[in-house]
mmCIF file of C-alpha atoms in Angstrom:
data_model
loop_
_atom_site.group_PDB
_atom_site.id
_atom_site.type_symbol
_atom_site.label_atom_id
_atom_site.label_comp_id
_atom_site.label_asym_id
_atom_site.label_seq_id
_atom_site.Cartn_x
_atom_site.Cartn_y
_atom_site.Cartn_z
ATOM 1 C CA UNK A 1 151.101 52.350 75.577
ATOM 2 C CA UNK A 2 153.098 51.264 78.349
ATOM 3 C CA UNK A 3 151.530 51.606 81.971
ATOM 4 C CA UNK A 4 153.414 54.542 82.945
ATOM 5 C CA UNK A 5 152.745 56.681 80.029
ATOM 6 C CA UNK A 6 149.021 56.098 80.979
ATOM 7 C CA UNK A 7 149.297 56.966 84.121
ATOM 8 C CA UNK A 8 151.079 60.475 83.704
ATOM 9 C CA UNK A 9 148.083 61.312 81.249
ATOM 10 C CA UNK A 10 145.394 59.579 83.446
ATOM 11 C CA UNK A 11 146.147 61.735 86.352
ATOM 12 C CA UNK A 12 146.781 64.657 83.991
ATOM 13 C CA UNK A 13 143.279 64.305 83.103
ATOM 14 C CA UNK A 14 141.817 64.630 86.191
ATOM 15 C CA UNK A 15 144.079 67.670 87.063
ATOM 16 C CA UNK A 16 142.495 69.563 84.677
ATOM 17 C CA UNK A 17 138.939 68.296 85.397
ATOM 18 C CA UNK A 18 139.585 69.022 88.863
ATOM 19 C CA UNK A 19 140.917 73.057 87.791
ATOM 20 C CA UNK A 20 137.557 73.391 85.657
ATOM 21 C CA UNK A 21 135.208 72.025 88.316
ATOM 22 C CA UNK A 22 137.103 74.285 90.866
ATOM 23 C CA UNK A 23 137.260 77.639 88.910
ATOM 24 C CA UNK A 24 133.392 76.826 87.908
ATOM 25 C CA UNK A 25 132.576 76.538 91.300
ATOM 26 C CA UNK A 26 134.774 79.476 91.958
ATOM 27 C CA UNK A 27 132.943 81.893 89.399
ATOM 28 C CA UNK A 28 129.545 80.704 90.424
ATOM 29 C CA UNK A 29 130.146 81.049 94.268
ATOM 30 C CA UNK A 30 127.021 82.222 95.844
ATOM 31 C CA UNK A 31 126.240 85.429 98.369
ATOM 32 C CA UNK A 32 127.234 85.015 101.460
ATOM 33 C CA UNK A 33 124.747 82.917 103.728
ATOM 34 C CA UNK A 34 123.577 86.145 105.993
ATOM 35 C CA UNK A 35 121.658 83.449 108.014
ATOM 36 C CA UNK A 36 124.178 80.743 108.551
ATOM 37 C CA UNK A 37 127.720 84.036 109.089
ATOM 38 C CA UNK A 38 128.620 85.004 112.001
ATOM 39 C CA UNK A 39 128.056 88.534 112.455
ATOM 40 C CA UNK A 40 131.072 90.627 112.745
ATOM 41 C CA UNK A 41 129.680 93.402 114.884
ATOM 42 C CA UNK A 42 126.653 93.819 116.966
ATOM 43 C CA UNK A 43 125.373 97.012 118.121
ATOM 44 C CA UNK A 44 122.746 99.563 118.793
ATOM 45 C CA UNK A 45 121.329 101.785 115.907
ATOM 46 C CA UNK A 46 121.932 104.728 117.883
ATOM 47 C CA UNK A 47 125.750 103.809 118.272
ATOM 48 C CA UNK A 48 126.196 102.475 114.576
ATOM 49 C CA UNK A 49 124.733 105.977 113.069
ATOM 50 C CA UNK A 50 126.833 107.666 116.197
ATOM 51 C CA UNK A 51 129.831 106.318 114.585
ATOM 52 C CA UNK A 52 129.397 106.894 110.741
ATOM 53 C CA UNK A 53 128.781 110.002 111.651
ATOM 54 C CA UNK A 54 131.471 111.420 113.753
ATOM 55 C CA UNK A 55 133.959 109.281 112.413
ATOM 56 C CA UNK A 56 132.911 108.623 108.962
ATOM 57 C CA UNK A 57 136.338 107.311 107.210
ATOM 58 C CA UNK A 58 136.831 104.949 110.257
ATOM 59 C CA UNK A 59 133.321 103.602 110.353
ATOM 60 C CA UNK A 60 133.334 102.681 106.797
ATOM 61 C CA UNK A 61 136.464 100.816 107.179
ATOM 62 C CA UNK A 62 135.062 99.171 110.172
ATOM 63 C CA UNK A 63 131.463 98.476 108.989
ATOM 64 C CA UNK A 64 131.229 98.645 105.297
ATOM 65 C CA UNK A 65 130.849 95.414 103.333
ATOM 66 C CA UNK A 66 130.062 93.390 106.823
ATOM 67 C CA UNK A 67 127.552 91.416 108.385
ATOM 68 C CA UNK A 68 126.258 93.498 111.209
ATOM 69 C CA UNK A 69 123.644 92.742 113.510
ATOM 70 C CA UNK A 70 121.833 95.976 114.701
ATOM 71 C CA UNK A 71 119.043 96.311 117.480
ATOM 72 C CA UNK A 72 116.855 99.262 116.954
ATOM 73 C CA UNK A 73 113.043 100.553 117.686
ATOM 74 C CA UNK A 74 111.083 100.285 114.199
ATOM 75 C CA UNK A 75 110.488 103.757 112.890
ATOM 76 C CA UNK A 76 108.494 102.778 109.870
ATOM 77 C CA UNK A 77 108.237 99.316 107.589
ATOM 78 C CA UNK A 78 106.841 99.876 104.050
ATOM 79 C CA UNK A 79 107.786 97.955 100.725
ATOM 80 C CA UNK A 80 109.950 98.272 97.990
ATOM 81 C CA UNK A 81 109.461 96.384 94.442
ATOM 82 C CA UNK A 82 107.789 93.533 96.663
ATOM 83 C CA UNK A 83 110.446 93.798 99.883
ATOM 84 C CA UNK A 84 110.214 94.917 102.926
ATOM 85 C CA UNK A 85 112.095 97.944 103.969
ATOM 86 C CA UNK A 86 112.404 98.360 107.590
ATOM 87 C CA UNK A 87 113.661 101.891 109.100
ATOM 88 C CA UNK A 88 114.895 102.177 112.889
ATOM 89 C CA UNK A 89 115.714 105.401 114.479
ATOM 90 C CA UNK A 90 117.792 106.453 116.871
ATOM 91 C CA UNK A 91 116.360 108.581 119.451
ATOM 92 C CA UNK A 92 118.919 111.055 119.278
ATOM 93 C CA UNK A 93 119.743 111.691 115.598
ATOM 94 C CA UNK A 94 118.005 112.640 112.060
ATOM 95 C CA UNK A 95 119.414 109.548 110.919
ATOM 96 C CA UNK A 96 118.755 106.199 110.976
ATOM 97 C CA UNK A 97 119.377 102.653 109.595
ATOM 98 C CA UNK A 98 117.326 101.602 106.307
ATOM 99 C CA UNK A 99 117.645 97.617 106.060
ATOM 100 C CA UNK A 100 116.205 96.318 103.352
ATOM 101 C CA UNK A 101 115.189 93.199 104.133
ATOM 102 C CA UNK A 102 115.409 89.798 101.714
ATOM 103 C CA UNK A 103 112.131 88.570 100.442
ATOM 104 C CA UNK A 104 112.248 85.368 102.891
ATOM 105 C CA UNK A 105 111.504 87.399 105.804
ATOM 106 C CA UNK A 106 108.675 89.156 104.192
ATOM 107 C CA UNK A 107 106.073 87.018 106.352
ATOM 108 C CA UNK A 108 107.993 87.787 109.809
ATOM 109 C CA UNK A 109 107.822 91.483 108.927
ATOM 110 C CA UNK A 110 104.175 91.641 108.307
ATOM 111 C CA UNK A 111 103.798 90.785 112.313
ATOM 112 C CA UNK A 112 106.022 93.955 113.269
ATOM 113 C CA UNK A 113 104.440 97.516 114.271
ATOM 114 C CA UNK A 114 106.282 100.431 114.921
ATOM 115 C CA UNK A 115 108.018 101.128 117.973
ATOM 116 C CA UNK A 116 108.468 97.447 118.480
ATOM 117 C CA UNK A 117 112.010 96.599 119.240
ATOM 118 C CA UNK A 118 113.882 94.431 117.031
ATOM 119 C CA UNK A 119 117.258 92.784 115.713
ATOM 120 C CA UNK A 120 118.565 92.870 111.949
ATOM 121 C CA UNK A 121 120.990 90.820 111.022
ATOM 122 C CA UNK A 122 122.739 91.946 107.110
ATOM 123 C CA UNK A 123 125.173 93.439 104.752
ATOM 124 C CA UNK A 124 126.501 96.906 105.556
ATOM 125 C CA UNK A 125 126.980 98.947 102.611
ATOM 126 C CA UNK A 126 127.654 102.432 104.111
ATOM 127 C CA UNK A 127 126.245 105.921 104.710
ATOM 128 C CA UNK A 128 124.314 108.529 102.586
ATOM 129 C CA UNK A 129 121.721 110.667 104.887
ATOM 130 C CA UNK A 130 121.652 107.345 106.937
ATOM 131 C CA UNK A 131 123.113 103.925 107.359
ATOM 132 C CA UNK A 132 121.912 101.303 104.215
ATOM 133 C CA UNK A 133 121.952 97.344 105.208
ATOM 134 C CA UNK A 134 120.897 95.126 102.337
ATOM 135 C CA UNK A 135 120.163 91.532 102.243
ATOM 136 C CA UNK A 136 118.569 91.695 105.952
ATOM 137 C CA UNK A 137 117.018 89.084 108.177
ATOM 138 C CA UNK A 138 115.400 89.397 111.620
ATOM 139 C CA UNK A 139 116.917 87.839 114.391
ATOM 140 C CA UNK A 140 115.446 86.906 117.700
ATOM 141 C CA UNK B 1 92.037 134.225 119.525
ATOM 142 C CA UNK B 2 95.940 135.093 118.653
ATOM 143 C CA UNK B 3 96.948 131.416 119.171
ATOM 144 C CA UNK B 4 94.228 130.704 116.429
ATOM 145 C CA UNK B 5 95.815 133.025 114.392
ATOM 146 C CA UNK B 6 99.061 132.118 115.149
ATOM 147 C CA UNK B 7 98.296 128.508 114.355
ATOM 148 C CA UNK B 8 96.802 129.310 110.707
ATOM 149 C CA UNK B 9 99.848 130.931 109.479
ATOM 150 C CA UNK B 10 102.032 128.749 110.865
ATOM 151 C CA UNK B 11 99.896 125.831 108.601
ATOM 152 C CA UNK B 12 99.570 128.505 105.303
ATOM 153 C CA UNK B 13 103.669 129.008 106.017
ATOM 154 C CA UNK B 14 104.449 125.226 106.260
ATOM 155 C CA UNK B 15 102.285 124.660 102.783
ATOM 156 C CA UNK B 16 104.069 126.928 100.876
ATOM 157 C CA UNK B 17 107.406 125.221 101.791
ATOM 158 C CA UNK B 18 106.357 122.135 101.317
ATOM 159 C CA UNK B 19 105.022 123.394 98.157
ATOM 160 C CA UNK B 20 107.772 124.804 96.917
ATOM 161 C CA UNK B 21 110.304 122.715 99.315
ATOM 162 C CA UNK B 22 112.642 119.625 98.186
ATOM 163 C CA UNK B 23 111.375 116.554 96.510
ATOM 164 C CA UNK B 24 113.126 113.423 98.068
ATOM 165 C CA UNK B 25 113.660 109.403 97.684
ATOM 166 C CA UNK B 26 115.830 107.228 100.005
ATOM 167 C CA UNK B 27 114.818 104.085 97.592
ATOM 168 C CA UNK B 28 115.863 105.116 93.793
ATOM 169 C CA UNK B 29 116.872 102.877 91.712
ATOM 170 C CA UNK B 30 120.225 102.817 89.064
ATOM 171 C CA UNK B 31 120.873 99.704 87.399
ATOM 172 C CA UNK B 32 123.985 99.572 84.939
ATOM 173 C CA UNK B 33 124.031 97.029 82.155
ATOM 174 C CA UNK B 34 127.066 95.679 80.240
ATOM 175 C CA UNK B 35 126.310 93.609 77.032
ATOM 176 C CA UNK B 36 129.426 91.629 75.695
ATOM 177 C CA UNK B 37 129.413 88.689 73.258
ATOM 178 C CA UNK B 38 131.083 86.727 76.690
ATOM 179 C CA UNK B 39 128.126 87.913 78.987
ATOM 180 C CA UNK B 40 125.909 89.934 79.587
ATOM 181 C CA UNK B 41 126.542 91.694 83.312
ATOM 182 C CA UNK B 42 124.019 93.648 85.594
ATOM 183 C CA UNK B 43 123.362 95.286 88.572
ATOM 184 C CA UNK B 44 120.491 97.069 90.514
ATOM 185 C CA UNK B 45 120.933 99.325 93.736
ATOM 186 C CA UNK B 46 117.585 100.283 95.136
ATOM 187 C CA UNK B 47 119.087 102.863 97.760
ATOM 188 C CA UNK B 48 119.467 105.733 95.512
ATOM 189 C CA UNK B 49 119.215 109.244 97.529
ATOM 190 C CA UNK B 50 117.864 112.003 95.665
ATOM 191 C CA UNK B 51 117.059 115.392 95.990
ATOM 192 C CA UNK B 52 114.711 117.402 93.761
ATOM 193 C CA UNK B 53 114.241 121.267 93.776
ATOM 194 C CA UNK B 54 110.769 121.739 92.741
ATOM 195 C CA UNK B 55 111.397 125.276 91.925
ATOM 196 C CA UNK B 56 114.401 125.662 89.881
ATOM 197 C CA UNK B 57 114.710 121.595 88.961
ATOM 198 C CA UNK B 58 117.882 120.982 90.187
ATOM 199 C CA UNK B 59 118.921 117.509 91.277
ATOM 200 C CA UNK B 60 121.583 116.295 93.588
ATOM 201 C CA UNK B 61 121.796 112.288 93.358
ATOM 202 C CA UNK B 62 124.169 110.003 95.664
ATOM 203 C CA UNK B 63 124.905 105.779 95.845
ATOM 204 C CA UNK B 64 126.801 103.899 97.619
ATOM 205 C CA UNK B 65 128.806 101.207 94.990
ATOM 206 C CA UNK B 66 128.422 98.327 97.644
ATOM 207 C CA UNK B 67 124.580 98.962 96.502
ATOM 208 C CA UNK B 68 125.112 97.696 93.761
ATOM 209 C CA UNK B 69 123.702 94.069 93.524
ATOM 210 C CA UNK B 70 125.229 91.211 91.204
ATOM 211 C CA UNK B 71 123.811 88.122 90.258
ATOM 212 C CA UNK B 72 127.530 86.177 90.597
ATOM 213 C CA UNK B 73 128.915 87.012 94.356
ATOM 214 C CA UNK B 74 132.056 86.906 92.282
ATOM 215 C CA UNK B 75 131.444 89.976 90.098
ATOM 216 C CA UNK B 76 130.382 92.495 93.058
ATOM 217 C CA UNK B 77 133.508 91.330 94.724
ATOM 218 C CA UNK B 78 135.503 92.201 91.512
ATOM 219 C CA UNK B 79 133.579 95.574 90.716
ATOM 220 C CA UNK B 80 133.700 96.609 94.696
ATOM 221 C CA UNK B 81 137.904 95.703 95.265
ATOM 222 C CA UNK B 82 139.291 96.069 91.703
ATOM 223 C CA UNK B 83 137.115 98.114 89.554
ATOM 224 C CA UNK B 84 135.604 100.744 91.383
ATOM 225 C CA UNK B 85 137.526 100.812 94.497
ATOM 226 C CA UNK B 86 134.988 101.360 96.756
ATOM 227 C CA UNK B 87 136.759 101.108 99.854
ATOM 228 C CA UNK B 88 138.436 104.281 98.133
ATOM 229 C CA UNK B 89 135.241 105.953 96.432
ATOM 230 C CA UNK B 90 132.355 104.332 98.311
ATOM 231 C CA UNK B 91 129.749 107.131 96.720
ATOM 232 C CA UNK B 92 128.946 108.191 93.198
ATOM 233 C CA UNK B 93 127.280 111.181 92.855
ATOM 234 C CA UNK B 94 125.900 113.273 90.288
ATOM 235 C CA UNK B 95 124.494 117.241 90.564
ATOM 236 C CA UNK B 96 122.249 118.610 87.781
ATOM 237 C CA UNK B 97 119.502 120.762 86.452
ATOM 238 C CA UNK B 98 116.133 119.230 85.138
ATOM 239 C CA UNK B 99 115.983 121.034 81.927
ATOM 240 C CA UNK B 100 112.855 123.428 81.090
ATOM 241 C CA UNK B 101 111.664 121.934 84.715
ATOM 242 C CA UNK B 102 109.166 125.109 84.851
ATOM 243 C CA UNK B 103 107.505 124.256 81.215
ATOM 244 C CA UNK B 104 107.250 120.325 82.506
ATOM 245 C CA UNK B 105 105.056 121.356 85.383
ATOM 246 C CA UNK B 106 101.745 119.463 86.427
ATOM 247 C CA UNK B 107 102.206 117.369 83.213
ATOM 248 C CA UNK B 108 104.369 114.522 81.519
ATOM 249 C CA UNK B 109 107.049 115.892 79.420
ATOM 250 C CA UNK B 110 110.436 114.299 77.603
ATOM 251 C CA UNK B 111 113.396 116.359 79.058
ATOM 252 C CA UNK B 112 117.672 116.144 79.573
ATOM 253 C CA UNK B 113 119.163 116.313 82.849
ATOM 254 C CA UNK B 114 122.394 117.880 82.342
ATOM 255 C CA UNK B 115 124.810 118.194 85.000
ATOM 256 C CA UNK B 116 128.221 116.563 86.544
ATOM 257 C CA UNK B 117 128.619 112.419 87.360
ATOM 258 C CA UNK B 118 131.602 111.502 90.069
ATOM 259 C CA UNK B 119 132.263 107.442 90.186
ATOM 260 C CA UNK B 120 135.872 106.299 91.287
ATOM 261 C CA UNK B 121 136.571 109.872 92.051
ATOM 262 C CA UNK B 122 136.518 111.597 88.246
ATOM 263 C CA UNK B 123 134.138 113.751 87.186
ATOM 264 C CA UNK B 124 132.199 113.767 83.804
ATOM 265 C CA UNK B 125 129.853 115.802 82.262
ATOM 266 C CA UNK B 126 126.459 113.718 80.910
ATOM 267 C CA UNK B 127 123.182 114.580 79.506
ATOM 268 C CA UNK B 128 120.903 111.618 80.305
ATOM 269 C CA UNK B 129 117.151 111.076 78.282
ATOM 270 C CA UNK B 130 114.356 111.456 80.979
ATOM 271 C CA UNK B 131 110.196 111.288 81.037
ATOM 272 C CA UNK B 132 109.303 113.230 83.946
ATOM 273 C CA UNK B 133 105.860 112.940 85.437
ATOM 274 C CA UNK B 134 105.128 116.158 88.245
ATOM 275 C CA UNK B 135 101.876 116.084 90.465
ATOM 276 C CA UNK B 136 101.305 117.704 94.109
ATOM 277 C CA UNK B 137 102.889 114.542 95.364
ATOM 278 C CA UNK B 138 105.515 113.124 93.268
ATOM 279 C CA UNK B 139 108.168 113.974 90.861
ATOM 280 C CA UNK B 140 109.138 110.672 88.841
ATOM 281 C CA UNK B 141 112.032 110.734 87.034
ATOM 282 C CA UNK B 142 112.818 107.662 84.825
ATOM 283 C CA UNK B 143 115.180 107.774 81.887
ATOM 284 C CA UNK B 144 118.873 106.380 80.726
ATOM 285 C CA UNK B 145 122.106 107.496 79.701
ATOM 286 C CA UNK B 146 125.290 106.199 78.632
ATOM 287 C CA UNK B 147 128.872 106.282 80.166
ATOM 288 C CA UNK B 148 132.021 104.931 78.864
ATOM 289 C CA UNK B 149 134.061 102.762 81.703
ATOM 290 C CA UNK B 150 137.592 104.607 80.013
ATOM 291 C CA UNK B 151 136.202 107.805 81.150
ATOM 292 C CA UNK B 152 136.073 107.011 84.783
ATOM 293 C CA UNK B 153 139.739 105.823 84.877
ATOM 294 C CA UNK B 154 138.677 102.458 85.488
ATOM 295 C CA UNK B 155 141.257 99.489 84.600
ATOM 296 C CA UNK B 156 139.840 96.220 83.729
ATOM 297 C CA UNK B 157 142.522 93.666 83.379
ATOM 298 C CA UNK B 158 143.114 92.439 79.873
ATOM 299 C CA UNK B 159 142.389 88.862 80.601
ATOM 300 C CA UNK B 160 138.306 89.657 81.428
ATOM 301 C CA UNK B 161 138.056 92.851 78.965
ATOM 302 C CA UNK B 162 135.912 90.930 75.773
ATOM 303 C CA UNK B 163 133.609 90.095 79.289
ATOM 304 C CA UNK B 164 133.146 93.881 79.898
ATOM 305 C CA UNK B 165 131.331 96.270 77.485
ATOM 306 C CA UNK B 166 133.498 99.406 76.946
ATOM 307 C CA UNK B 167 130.379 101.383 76.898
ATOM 308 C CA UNK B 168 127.609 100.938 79.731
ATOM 309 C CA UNK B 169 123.813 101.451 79.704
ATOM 310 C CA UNK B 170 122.523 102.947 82.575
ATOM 311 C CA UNK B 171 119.285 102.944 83.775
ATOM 312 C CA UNK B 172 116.918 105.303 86.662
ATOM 313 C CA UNK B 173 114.052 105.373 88.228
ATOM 314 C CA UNK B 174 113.627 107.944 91.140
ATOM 315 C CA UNK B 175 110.323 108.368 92.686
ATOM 316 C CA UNK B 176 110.617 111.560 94.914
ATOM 317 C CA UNK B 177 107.903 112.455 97.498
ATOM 318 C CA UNK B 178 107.698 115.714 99.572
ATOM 319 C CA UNK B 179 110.390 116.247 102.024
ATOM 320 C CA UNK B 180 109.074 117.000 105.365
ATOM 321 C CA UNK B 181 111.300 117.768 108.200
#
């Protein structure tokens, strides 16, 4: 086999390893990192619910599917198939935002009470009788 | 002496609607389940709403499809912006009647819950299996039903359809409490 030969299949070769390894690591991508992102909006519960529910269509564009960070007073905390699920009101509304927080941060919640004021950092997924984050950590 | 009395039917008024008042749960859970010979795919949202009549047993549920949580970030990306659409159709929602609710009272019965599921904006008509446990303080409904993807006018591409069952299992568990204003 001359030299050349070998080298259009050597490098071949590790195209093709390098598509697999990429589409594996493609397919097995992991959630996004709520800890490490960058939120993409930070706000007030009372604003946030304010929002979804005067301009629904425009909020959910806005907010839906994003990291927002959201500081609110705790309404309630209770648990949910082992996490925490942490409810802040707004003052001014029926509504409020349920984050359900990731299992990590179940040892930070246990040191909340109600009332206290706090920050949640997670996933937006939209609006039913209130706003729903998922996938939430605290922030100080 | 009025005040007193004013006071007691206030509290006999606000235990009979509580009594016979809605039944509620912010944190239901639907999973959906999709066996191939690829994969097997699933997915669990634990912010169901749902609202129970306690008198006449009807039942008005409602998601959100970003709920919905995947194992591979890759697949809810795939079932939120190709599949479902959600920025199009963020909610499903279904409306029903617990059948022969009033005969299933106080006890444990096996029942249908007939009524009307919406996902990607079309409508079909299910009956879904459900044991339904009633007591002063809870109606649990948990139970499973059937849906066929085609019927929801949702395309999945040819190249990933041996990954995708053509018929999907889905499962609930709603835990409703009284609803108190």
């Amino acid at each position: 086999m001359s030299g050349k030969k070998f080298n259009i299949i050597l490098s071949l070769f590790i195209l093709v390893i390098i598509g697999l390894v990429v589409s594996f690591l493609y397919y097995n991508k992991p959630h996004t990192n709520i800890e490490k992102s960058e939120y993409d909006y930070s706000l007030k519960a009372e604003q946030l619910i304010k929002e979804y529910k005067e301009q629904g269509i425009e909020a959910e564009k806005k907010y839906a599917e994003r990291i927002i960070q959201v500081k609110g007073e705790i309404k309630n905390i209770s648990t949910h198939k082992g996490n925490s699920v942490i409810t802040l009101m707004a003052s001014d509304s029926e509504s409020s935002v349920i984050c359900h927080m990731l299992p990590e941060e179940n040892a930070k919640v246990l040191k909340l009470k109600n009332g206290q004021e706090i920050n949640v950092k997670g996933k937006c997924t939209g609006f039913l009788l209130d706003v729903i984050m998922v996938r939430c950590i605290l922030v100080e | 002496m009025k005040e007193i009395y004013i006071i007691i039917i206030n509290l006999l008024l606000l235990n009979c609607v509580s009594a016979q008042g809605k039944f509620l749960t912010k944190d239901g859970y639907v999973s959906f389940f999709s066996h191939s010979v690829v994969e097997d795919i699933k997915a669990d949202n634990n912010q169901v709403l749902s609202i129970v009549d306690s008198e006449t047993g009807e039942i008005a549920i409602q998601l959100l499809m970003r709920s919905f949580m995947f194992k591979k970030a890759l697949m809810q990306e795939h079932f939120n912006e190709n599949y479902v659409e959600s920025y199009k159709y963020p909610k499903a929602t279904f409306s029903g009647k617990i059948m022969r609710f009033d005969e299933l009272e106080e006890l444990e019965g096996e029942t249908q819950i007939v009524g009307t599921l919406t996902v990607h904006g079309r409508d079909k008509e299910i009956s879904a299996r459900v044991n339904v446990e009633i007591n002063k303080n809870e109606i649990i409904l948990i139970g499973d039903f059937y849906v066929e993807v085609a019927d929801f006018d949702i395309k999945i591409p040819a190249i990933v359809a041996n990954n995708i069952a053509k018929t999907i299992k889905v499962n609930f568990e709603l835990r409703h409490k009284p609803y108190k204003m």
